[in-house]
PDB file of C-alpha atoms in Angstrom:
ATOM      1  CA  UNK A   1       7.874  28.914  31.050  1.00 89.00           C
ATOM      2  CA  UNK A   2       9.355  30.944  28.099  1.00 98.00           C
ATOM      3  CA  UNK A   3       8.824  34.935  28.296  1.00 98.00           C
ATOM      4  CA  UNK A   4       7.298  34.855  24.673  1.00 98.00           C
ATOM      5  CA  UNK A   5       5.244  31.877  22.688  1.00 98.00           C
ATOM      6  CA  UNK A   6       5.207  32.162  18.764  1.00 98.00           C
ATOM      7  CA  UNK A   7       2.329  30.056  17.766  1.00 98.00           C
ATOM      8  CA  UNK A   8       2.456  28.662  13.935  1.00 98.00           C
ATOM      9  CA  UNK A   9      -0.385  27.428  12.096  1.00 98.00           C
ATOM     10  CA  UNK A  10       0.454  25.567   8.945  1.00 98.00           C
ATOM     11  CA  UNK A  11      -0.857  23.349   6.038  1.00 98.00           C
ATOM     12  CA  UNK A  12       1.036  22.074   3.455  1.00 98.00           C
ATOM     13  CA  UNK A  13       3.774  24.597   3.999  1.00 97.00           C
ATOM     14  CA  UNK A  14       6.554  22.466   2.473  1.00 97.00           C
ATOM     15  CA  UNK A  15       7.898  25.298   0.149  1.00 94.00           C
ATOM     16  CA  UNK A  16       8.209  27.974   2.457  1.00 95.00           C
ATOM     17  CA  UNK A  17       8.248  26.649   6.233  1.00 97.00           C
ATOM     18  CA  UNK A  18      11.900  25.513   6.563  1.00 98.00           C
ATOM     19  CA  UNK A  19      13.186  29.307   6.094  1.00 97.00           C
ATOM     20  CA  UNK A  20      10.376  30.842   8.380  1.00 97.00           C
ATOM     21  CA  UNK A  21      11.451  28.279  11.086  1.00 98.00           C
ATOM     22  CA  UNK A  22      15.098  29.197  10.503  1.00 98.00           C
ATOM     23  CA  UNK A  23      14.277  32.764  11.325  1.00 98.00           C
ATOM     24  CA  UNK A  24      12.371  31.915  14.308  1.00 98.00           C
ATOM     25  CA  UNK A  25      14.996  29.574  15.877  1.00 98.00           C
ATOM     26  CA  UNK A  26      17.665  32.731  15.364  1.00 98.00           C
ATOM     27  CA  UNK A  27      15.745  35.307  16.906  1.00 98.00           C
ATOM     28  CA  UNK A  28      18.238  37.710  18.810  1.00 98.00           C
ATOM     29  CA  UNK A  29      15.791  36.867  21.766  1.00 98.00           C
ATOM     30  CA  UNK A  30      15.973  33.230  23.038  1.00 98.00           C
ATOM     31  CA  UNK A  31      13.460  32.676  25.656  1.00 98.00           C
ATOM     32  CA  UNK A  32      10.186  31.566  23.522  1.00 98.00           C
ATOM     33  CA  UNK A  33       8.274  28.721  22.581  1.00 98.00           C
ATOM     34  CA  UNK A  34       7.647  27.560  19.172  1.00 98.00           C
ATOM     35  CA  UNK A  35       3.715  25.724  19.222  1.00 98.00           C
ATOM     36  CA  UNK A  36       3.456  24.139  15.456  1.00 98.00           C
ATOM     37  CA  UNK A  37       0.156  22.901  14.605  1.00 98.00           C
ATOM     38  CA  UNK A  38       0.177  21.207  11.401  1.00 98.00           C
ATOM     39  CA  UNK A  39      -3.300  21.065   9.921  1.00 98.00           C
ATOM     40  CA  UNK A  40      -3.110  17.046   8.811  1.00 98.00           C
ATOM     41  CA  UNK A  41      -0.566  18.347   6.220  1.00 98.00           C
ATOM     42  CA  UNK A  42      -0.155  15.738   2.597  1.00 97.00           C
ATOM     43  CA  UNK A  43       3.302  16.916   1.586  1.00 97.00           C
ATOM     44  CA  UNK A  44       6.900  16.931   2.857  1.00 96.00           C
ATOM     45  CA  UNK A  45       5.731  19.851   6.072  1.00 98.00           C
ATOM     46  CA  UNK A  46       6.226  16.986   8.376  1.00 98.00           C
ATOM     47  CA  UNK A  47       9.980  15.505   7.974  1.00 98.00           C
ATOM     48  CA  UNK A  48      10.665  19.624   8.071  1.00 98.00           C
ATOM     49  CA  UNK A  49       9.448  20.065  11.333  1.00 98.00           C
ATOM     50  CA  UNK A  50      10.618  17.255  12.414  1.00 98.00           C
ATOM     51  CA  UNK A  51      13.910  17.585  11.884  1.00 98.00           C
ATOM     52  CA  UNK A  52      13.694  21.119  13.696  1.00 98.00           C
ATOM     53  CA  UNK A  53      12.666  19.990  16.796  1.00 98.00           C
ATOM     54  CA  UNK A  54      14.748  17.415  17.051  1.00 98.00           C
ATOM     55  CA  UNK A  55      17.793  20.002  17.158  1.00 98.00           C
ATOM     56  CA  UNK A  56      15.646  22.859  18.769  1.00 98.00           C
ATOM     57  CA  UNK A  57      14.149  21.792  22.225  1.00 98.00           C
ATOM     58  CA  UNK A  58      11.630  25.616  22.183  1.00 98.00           C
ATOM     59  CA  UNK A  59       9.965  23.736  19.288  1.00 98.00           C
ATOM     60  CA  UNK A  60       6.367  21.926  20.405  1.00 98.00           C
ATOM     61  CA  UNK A  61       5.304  19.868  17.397  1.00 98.00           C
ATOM     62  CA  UNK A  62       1.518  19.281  17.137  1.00 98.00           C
ATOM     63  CA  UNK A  63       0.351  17.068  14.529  1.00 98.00           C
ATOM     64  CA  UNK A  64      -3.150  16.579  13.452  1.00 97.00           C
ATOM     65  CA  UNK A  65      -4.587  13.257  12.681  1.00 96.00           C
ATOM     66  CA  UNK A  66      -7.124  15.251  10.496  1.00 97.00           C
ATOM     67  CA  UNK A  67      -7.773  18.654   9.396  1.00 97.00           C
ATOM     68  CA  UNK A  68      -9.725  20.786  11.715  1.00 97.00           C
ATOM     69  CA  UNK A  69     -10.690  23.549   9.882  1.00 96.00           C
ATOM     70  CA  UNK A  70      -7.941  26.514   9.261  1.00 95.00           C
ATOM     71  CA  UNK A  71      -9.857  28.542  12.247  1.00 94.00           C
ATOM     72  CA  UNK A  72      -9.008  26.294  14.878  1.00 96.00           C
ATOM     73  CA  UNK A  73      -5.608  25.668  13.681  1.00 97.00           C
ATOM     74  CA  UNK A  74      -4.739  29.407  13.933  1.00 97.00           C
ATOM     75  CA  UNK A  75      -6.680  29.617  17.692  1.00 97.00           C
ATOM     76  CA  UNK A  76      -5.138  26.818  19.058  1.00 97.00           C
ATOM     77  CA  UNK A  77      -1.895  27.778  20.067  1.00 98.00           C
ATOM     78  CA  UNK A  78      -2.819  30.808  21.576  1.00 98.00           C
ATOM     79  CA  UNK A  79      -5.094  29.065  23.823  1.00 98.00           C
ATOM     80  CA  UNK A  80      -1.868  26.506  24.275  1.00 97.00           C
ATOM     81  CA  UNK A  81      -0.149  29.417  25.123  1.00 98.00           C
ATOM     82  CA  UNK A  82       1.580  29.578  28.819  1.00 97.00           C
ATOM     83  CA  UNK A  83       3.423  33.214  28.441  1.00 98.00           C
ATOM     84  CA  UNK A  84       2.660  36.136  29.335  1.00 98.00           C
ATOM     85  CA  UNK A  85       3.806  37.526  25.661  1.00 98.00           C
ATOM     86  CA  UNK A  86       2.510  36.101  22.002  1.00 98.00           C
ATOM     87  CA  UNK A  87       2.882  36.120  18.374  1.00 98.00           C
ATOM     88  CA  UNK A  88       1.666  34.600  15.603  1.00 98.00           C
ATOM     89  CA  UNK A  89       4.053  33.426  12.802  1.00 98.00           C
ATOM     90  CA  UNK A  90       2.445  32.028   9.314  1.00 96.00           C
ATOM     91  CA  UNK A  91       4.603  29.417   7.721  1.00 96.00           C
ATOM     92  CA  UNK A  92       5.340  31.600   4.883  1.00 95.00           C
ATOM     93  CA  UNK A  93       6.276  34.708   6.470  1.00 96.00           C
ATOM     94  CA  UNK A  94       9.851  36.107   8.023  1.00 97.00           C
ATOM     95  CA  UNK A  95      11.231  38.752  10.267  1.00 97.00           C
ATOM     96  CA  UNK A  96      14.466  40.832  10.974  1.00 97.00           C
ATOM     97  CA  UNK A  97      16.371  38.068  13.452  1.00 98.00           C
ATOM     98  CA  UNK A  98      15.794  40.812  16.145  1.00 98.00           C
ATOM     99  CA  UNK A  99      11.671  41.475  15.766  1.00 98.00           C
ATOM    100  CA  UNK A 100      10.808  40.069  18.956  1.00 98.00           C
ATOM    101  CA  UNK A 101      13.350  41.418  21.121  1.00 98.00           C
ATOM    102  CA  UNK A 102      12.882  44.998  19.738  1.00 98.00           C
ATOM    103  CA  UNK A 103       9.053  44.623  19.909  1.00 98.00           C
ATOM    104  CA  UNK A 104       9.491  43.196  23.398  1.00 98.00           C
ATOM    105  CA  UNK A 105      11.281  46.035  24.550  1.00 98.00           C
ATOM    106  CA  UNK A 106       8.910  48.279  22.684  1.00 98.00           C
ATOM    107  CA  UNK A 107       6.032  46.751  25.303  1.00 97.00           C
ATOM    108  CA  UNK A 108       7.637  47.395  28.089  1.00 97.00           C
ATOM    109  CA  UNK A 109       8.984  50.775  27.465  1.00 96.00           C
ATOM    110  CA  UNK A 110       4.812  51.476  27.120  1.00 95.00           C
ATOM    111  CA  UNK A 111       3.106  50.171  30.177  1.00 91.00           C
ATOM    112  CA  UNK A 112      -0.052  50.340  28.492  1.00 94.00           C
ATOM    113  CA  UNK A 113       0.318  48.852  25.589  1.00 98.00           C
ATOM    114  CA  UNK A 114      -1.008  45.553  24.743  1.00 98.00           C
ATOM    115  CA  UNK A 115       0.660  45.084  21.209  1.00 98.00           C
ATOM    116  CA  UNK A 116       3.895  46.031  19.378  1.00 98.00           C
ATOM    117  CA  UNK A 117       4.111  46.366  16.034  1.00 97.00           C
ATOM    118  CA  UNK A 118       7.341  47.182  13.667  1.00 97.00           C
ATOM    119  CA  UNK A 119       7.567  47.575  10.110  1.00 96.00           C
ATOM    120  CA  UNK A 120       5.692  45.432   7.684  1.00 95.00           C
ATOM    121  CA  UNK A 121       7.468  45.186   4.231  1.00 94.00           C
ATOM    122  CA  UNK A 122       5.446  43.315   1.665  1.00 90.00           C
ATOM    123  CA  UNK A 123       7.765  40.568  -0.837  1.00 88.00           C
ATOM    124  CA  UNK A 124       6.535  39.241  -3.858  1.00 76.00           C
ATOM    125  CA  UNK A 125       7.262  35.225  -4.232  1.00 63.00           C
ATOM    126  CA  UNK A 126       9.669  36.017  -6.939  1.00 59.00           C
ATOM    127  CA  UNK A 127      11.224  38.440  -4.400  1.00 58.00           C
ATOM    128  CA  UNK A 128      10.244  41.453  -5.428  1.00 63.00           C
ATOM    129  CA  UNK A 129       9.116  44.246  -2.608  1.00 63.00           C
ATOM    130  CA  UNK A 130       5.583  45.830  -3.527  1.00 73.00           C
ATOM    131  CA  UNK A 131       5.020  47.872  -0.128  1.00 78.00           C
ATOM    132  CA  UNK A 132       7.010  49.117   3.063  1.00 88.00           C
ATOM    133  CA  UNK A 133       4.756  50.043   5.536  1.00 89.00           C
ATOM    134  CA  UNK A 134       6.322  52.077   8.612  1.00 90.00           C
ATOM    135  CA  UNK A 135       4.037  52.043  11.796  1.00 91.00           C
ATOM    136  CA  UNK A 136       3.162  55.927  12.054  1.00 85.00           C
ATOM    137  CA  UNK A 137       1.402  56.874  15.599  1.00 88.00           C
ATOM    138  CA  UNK A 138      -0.193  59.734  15.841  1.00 88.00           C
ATOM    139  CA  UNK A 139       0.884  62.375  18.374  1.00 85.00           C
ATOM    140  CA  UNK A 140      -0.975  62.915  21.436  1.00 82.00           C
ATOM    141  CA  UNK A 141      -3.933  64.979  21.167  1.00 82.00           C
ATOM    142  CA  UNK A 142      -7.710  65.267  21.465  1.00 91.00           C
ATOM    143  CA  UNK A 143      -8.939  61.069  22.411  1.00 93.00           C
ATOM    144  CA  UNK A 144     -11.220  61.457  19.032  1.00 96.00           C
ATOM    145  CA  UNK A 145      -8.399  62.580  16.868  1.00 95.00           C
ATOM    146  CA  UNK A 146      -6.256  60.453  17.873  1.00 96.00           C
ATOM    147  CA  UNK A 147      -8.104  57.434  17.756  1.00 97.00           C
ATOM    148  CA  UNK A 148      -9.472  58.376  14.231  1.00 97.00           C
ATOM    149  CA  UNK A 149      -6.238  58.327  12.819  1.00 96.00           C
ATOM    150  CA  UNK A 150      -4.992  55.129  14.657  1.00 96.00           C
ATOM    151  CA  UNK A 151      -7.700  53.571  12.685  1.00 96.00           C
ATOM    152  CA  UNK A 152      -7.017  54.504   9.135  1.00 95.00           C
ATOM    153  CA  UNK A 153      -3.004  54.205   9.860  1.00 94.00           C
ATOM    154  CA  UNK A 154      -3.369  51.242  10.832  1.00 95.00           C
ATOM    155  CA  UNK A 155      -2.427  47.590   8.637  1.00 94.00           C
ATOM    156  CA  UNK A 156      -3.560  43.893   8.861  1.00 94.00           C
ATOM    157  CA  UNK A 157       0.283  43.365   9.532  1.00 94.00           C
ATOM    158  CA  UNK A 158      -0.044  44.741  13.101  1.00 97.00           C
ATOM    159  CA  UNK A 159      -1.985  41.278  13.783  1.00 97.00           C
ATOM    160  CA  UNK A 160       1.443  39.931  13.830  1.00 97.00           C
ATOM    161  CA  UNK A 161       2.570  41.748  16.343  1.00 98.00           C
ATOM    162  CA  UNK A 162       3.466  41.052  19.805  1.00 98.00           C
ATOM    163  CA  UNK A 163       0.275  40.871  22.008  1.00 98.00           C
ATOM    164  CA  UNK A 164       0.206  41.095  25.534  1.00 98.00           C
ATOM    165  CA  UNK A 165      -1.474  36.851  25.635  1.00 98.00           C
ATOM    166  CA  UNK A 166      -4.554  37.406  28.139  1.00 98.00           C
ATOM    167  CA  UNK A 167      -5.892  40.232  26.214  1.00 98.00           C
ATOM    168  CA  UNK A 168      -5.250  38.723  22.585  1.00 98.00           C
ATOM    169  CA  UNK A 169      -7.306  35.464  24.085  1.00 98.00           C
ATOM    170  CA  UNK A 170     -10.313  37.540  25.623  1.00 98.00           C
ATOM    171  CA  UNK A 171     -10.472  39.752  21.861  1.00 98.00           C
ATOM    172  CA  UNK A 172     -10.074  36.334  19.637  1.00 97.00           C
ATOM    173  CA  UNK A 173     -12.623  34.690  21.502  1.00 97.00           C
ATOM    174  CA  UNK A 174     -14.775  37.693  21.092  1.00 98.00           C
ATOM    175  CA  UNK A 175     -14.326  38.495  17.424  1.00 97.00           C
ATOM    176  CA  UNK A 176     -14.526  34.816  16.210  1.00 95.00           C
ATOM    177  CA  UNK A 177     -17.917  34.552  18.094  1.00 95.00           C
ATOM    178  CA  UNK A 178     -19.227  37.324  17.274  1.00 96.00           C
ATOM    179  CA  UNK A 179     -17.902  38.064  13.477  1.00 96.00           C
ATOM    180  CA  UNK A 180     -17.311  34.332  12.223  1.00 92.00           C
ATOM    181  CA  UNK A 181     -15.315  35.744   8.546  1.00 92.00           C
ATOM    182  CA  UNK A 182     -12.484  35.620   7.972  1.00 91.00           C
ATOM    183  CA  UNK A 183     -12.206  38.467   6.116  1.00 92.00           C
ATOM    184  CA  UNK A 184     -11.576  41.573   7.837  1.00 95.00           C
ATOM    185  CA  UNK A 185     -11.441  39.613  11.316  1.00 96.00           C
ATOM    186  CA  UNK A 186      -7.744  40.790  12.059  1.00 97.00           C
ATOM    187  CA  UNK A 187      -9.103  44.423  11.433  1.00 98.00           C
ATOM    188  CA  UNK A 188     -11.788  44.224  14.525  1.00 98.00           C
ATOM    189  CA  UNK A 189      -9.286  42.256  16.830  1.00 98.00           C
ATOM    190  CA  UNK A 190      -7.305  45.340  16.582  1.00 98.00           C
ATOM    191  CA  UNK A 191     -10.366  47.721  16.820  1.00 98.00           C
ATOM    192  CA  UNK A 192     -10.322  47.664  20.622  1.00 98.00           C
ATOM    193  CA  UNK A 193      -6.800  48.631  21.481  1.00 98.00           C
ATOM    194  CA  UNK A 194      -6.811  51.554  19.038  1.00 98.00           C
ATOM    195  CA  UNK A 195      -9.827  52.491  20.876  1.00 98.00           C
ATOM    196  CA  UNK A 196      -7.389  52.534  24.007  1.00 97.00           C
ATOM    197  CA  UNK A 197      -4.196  53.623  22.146  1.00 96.00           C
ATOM    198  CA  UNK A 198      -2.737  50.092  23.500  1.00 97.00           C
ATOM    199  CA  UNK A 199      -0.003  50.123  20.409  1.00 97.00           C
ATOM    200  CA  UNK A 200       3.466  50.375  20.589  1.00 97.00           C
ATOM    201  CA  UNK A 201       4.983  51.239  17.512  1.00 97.00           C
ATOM    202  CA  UNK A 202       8.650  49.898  16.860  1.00 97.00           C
ATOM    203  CA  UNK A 203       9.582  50.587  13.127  1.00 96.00           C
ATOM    204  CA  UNK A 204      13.478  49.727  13.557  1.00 97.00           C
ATOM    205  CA  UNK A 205      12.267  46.159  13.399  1.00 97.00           C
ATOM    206  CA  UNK A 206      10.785  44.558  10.729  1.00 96.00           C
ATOM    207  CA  UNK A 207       7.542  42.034   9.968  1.00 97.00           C
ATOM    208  CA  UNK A 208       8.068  40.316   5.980  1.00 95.00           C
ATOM    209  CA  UNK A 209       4.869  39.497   4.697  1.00 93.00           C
ATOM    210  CA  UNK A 210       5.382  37.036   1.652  1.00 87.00           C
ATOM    211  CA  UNK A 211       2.256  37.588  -0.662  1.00 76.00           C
ATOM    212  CA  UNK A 212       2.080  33.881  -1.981  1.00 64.00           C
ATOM    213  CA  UNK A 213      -0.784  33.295  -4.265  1.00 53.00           C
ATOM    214  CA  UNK A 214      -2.968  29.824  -3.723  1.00 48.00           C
ATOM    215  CA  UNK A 215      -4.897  28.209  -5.926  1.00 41.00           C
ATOM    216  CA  UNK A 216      -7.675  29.406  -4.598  1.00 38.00           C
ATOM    217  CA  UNK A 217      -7.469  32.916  -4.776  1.00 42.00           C
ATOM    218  CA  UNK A 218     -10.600  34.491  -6.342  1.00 47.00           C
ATOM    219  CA  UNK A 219      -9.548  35.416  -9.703  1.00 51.00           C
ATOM    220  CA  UNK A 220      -9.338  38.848 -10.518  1.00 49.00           C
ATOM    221  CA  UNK A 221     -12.549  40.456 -10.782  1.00 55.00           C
ATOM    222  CA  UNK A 222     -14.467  37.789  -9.221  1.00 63.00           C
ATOM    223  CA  UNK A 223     -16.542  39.492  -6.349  1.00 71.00           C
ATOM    224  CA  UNK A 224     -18.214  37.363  -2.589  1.00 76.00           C
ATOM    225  CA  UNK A 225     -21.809  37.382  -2.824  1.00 84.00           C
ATOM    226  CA  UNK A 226     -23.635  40.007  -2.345  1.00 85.00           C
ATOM    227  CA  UNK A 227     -25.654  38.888   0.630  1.00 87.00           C
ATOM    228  CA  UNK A 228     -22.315  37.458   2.480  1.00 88.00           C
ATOM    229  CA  UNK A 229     -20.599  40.710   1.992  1.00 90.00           C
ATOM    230  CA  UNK A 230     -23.775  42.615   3.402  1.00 90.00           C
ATOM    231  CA  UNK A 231     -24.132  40.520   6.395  1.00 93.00           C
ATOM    232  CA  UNK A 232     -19.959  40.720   7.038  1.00 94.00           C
ATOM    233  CA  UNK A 233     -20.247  44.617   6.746  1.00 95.00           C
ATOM    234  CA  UNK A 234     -23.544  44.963   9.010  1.00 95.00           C
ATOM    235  CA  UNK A 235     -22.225  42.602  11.832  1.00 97.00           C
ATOM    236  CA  UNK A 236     -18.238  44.229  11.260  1.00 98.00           C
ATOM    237  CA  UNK A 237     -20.455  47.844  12.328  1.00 97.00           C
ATOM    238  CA  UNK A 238     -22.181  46.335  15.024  1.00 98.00           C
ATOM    239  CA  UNK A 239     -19.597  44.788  16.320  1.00 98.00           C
ATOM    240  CA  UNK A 240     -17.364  48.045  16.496  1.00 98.00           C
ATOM    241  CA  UNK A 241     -19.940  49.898  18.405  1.00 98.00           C
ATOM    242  CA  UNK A 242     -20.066  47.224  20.914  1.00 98.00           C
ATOM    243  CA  UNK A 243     -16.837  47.891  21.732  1.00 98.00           C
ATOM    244  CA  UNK A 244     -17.309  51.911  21.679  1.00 98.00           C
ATOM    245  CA  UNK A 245     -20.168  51.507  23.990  1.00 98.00           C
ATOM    246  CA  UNK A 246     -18.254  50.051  26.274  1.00 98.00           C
ATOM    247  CA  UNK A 247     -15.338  52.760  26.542  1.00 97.00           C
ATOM    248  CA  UNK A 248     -16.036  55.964  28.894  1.00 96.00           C
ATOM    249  CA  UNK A 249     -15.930  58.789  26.212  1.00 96.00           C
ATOM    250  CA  UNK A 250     -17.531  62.253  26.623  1.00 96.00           C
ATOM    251  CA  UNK A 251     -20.375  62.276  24.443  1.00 97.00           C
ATOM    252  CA  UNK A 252     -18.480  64.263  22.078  1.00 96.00           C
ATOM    253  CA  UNK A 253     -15.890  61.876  21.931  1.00 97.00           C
ATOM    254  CA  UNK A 254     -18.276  59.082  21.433  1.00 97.00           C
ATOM    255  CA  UNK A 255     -20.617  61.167  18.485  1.00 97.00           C
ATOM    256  CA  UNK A 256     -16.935  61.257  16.637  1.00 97.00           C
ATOM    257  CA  UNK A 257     -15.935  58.031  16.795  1.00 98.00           C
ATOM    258  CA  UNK A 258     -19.299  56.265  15.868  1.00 98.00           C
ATOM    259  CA  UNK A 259     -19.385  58.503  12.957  1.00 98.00           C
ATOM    260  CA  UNK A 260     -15.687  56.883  12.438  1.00 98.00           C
ATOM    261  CA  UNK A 261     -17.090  53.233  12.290  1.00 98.00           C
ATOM    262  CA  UNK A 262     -18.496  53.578   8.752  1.00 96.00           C
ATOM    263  CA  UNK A 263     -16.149  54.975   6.857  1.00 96.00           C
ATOM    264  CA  UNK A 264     -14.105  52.665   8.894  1.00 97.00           C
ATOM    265  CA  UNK A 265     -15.973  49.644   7.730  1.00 96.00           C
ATOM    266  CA  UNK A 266     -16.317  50.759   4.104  1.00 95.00           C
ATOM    267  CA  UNK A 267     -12.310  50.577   4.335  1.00 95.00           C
ATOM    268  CA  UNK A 268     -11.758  47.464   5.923  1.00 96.00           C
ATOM    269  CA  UNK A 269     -14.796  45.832   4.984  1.00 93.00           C
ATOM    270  CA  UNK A 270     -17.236  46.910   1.908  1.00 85.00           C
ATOM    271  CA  UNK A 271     -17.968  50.017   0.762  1.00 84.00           C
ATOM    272  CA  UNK A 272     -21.479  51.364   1.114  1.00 77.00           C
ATOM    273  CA  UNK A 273     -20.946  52.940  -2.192  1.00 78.00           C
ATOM    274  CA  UNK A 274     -19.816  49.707  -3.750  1.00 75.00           C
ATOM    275  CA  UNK A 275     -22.915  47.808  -2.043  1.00 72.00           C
ATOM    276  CA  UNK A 276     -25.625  50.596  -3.824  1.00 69.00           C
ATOM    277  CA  UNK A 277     -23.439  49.825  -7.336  1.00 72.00           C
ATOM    278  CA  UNK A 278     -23.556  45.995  -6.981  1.00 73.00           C
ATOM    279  CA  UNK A 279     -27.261  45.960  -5.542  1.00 66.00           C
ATOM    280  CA  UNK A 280     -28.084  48.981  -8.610  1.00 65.00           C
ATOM    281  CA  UNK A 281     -26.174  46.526 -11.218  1.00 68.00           C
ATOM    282  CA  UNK A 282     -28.247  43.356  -9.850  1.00 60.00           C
ATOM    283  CA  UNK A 283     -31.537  45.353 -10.329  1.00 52.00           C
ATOM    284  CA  UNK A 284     -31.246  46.457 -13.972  1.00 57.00           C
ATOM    285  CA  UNK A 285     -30.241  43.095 -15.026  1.00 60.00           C
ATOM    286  CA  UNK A 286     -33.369  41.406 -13.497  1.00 56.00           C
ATOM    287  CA  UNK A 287     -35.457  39.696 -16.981  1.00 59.00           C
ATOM    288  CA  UNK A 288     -38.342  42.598 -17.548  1.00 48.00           C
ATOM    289  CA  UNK A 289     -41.451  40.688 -16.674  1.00 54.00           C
ATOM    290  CA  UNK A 290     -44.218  40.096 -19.859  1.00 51.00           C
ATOM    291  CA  UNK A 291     -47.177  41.872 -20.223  1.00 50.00           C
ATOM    292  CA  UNK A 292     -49.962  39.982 -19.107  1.00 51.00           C
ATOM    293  CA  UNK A 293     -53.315  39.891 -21.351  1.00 41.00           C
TER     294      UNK A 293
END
């Protein structure tokens, strides 16, 4: 059994895939497991994994006969998942060659952590870097304060971490079944373990997040429905109290942090100011109704 699994979900990732496999299979760290479940992919993703396992034994090549939904695809190989240490990789995405040993060692240096995270750097498709994002800790001090700022500090990119594997399962599970959107789903995984300060921050290593646009991305300006983002943000607050309730903080503690949860959600999620605007806006335009005789 490998020390660390690196599960990759991928569709279609012909352009990209290649070079995030390339960094995977020259990891400073050796001991891992490479679980690729290809989503019934129609272009060349195939023949490219193909020929990487065939040279690379750590590779596991799953192949769909038909797409199962991008959800399930992502879940999978964590619940495939053997070691005791995982990470997810998407297709498109890279990583200093020594990002899991340093965020490795970052775990076990913290006994309490359940996830490392190192420093996300944000690349353009053209190449071009639009954000570096250092993982900034707070320093120990009152549980409220801390916490608070854990939760504004920290980034999506964390998700891509490396979890401790039972407690990434048990939180998935969770989150999917209880929050089914996508959106803002990697937000409330983490929500939990910055509740218990579980993160180890390792910012000598670095996570490269390729910002790719699909042809699906909303066009600019286009907004979710209102309803759908209302019923994301209500169950996204629910949710994180849930998780509060179950922590054993002082009551002053606990009046602090659920305060926290909805300026926290108005971040993550939806504004509650940009809910009033959009439910104001949808008001005035309603047709004025014709006098009646």
């Amino acid at each position: 059994m490998a020390e660390v699994t690196v599960g990759v979900p991928v569709y279609n990732g012909a352009d990209l895939i290649a070079e995030s496999l390339d960094c995977l299979v020259n990891q400073t760290f050796r001991d891992i497991e490479i679980l690729i479940f290809d989503n019934a992919s129609t272009d060349g993703t195939q023949q490219i994994i193909e020929g990487f396992a065939a040279r690379d034994p750590r590779i596991r090549y799953v192949r769909r006969p038909e797409n199962v939904g991008a959800i399930k695809n992502f879940i999978d190989p964590l619940d495939e998942a053997t070691s005791p240490y995982f990470m997810w990789r998407a297709h498109d995405d890279l990583s200093s060659p020594d990002y899991i040993e340093k965020l490795l060692a970052g775990l076990k240096r913290n006994p309490g952590a359940k996830l490392a995270t190192g420093t996300i750097e944000h690349v353009r498709r053209a190449g071009r870097k639009t954000d570096i994002l250092v993982p900034r800790l707070p320093p120990r001090s009152l549980p409220a304060i801390e916490i608070v700022q854990l939760m504004f500090r920290s980034h999506a990119g964390w998700y891509y971490g490396l979890w401790d594997t039972a407690t990434l399962r048990t939180l998935v599970h969770r989150v999917w079944t209880e929050f089914p959107f996508a959106w803002a789903s990697d937000h409330l995984t983490l929500y939990p373990l910055l509740l218990d300060r579980a993160v180890a921050a390792v910012p000598e290593t670095r996570f490269i997040q390729r910002i790719v646009v699909k042809e699906y991305t909303p066009k600019k300006g286009e907004k979710p429905p209102l309803e759908h983002v209302k019923k994301m943000r209500a169950v996204f607050i629910r949710s994180c109290q849930d998780f509060l309730a179950e922590r054993d903080f002082g009551a002053a503690t606990r009046f602090i942090l659920n305060a926290a949860i909805w300026p926290y959600a108005g971040k993550r999620v939806y504004t509650a100011r940009r809910l009033l605007k959009r439910e104001l806006a949808g008001y005035f335009k309603r047709p004025v109704p014709s006098a009646q005789n």
